[in-house]
PDB file of C-alpha atoms in Angstrom:
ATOM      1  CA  UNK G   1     -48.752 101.211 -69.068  1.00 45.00           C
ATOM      2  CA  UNK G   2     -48.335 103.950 -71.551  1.00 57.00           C
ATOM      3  CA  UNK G   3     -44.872 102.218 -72.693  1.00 64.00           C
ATOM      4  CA  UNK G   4     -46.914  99.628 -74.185  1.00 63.00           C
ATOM      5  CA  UNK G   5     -49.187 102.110 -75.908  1.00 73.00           C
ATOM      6  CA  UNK G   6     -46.467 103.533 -77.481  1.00 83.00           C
ATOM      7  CA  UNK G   7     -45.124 100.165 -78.480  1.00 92.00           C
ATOM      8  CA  UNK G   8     -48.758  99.365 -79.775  1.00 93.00           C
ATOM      9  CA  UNK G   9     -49.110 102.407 -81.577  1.00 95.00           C
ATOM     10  CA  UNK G  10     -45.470 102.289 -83.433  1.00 95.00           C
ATOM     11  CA  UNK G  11     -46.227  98.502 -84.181  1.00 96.00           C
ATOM     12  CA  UNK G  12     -49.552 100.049 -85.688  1.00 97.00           C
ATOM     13  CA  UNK G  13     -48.048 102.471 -88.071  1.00 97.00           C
ATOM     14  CA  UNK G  14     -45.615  99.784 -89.219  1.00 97.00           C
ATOM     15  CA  UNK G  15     -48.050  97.992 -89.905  1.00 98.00           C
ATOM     16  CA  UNK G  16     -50.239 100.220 -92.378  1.00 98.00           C
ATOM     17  CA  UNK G  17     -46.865 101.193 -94.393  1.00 97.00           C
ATOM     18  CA  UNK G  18     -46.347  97.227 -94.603  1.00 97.00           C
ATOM     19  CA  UNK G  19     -50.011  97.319 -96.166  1.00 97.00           C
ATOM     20  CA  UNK G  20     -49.418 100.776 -98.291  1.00 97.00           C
ATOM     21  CA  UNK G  21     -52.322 102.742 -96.083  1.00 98.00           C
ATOM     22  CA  UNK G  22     -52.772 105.958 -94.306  1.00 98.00           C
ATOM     23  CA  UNK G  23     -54.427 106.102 -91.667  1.00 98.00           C
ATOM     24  CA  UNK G  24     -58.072 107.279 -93.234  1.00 98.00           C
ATOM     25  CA  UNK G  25     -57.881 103.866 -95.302  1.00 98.00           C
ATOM     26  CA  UNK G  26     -56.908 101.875 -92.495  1.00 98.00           C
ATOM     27  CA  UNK G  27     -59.629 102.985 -90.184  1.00 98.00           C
ATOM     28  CA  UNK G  28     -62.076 102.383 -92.865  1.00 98.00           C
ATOM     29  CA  UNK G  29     -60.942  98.894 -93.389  1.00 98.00           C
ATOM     30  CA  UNK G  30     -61.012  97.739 -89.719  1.00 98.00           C
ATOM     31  CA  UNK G  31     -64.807 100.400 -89.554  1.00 97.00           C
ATOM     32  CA  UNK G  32     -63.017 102.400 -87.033  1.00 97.00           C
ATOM     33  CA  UNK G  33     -62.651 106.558 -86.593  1.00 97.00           C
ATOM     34  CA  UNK G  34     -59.400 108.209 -88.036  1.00 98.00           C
ATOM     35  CA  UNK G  35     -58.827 109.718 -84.756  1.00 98.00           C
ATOM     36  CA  UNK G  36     -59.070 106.252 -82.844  1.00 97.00           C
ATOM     37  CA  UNK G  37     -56.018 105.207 -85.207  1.00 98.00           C
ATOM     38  CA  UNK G  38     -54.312 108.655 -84.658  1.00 97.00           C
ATOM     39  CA  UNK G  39     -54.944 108.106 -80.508  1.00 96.00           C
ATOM     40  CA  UNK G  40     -52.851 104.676 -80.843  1.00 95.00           C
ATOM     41  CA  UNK G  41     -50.359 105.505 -83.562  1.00 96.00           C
ATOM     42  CA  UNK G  42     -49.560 108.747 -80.919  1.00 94.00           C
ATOM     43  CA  UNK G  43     -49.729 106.233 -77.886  1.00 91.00           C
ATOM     44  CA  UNK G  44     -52.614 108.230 -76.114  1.00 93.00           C
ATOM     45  CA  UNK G  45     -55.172 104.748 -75.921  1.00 92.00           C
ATOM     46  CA  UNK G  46     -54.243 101.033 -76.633  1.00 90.00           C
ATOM     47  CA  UNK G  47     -55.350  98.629 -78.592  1.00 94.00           C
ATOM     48  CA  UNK G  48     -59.168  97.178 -77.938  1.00 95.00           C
ATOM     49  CA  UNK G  49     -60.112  93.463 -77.538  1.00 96.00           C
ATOM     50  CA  UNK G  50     -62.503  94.785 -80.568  1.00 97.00           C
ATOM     51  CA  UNK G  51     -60.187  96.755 -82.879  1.00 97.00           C
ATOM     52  CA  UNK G  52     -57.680  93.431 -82.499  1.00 97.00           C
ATOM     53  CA  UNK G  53     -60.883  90.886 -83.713  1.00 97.00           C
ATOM     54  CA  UNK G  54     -61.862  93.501 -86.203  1.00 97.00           C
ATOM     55  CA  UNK G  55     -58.086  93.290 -88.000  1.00 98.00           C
ATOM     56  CA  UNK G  56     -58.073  89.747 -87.460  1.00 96.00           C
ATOM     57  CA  UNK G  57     -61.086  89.535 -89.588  1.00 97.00           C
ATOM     58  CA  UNK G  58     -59.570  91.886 -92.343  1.00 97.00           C
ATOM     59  CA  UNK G  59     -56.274  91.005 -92.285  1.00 97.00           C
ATOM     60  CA  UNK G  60     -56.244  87.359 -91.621  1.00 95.00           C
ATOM     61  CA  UNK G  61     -52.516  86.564 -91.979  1.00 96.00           C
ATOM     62  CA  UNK G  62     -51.892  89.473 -89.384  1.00 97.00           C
ATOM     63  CA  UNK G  63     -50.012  87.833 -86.657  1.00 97.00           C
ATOM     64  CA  UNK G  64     -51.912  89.445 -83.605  1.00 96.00           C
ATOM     65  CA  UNK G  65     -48.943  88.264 -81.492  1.00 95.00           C
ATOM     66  CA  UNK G  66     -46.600  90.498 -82.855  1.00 96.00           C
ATOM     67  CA  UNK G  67     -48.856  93.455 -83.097  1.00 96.00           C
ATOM     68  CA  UNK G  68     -49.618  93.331 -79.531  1.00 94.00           C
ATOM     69  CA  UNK G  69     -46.151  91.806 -77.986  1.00 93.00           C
ATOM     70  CA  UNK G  70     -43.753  92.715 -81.009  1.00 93.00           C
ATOM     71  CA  UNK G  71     -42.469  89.076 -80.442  1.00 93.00           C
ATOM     72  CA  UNK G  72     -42.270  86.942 -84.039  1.00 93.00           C
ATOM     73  CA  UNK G  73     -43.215  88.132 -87.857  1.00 95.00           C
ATOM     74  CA  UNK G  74     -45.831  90.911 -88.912  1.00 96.00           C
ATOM     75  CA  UNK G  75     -47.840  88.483 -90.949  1.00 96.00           C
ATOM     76  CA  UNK G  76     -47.670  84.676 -91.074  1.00 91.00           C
ATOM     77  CA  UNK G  77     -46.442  82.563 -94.437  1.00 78.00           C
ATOM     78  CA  UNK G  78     -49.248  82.202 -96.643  1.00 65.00           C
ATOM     79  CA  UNK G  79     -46.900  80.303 -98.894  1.00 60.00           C
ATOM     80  CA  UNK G  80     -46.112  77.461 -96.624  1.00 53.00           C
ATOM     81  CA  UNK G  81     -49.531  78.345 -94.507  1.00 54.00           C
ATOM     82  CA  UNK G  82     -47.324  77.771 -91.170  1.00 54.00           C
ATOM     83  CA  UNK G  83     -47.499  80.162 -88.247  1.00 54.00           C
ATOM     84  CA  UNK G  84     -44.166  81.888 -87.644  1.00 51.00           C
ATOM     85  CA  UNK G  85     -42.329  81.003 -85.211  1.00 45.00           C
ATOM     86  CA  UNK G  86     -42.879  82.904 -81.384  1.00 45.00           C
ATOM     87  CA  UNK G  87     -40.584  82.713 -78.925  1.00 39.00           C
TER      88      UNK G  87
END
């Protein structure tokens, strides 16, 4: 299990760079602690059913799939407003 916390947590910081953050902003945009983000970017928890609906919310053209399984794109085409494709 901790493989996939590390997986989560290194999807997680490419994710904020993607969206120019540091981990202070990021928290505050999702209204979670710093140290929750640090504890997943470092691999020591995973990602919550909550913290996943509260990005989804913020970020709506996150793909969730990707965050979670690193399968597909990091965000979905808001040009085209398709899904990306997932294996």
């Amino acid at each position: 299990m901790q493989h996939f916390h590390i997986d989560h947590g290194i999807r997680l910081k490419k994710l904020m760079k993607a969206l120019d953050l540091n981990q202070i902003e990021f928290a505050k945009s999702v209204g979670v602690s710093q140290p929750s983000i640090s504890k997943i970017v470092n691999g020591e928890n995973s990602l919550s059913a909550e913290l996943l609906t509260r990005m989804a919310v913020e970020y709506p053209t996150l793909n969730l799939h990707w965050l979670i399984t690193g399968s597909g794109e990091m965000f979905f085409d808001v040009q085209t407003g398709t899904q990306p494709y997932v294996q």
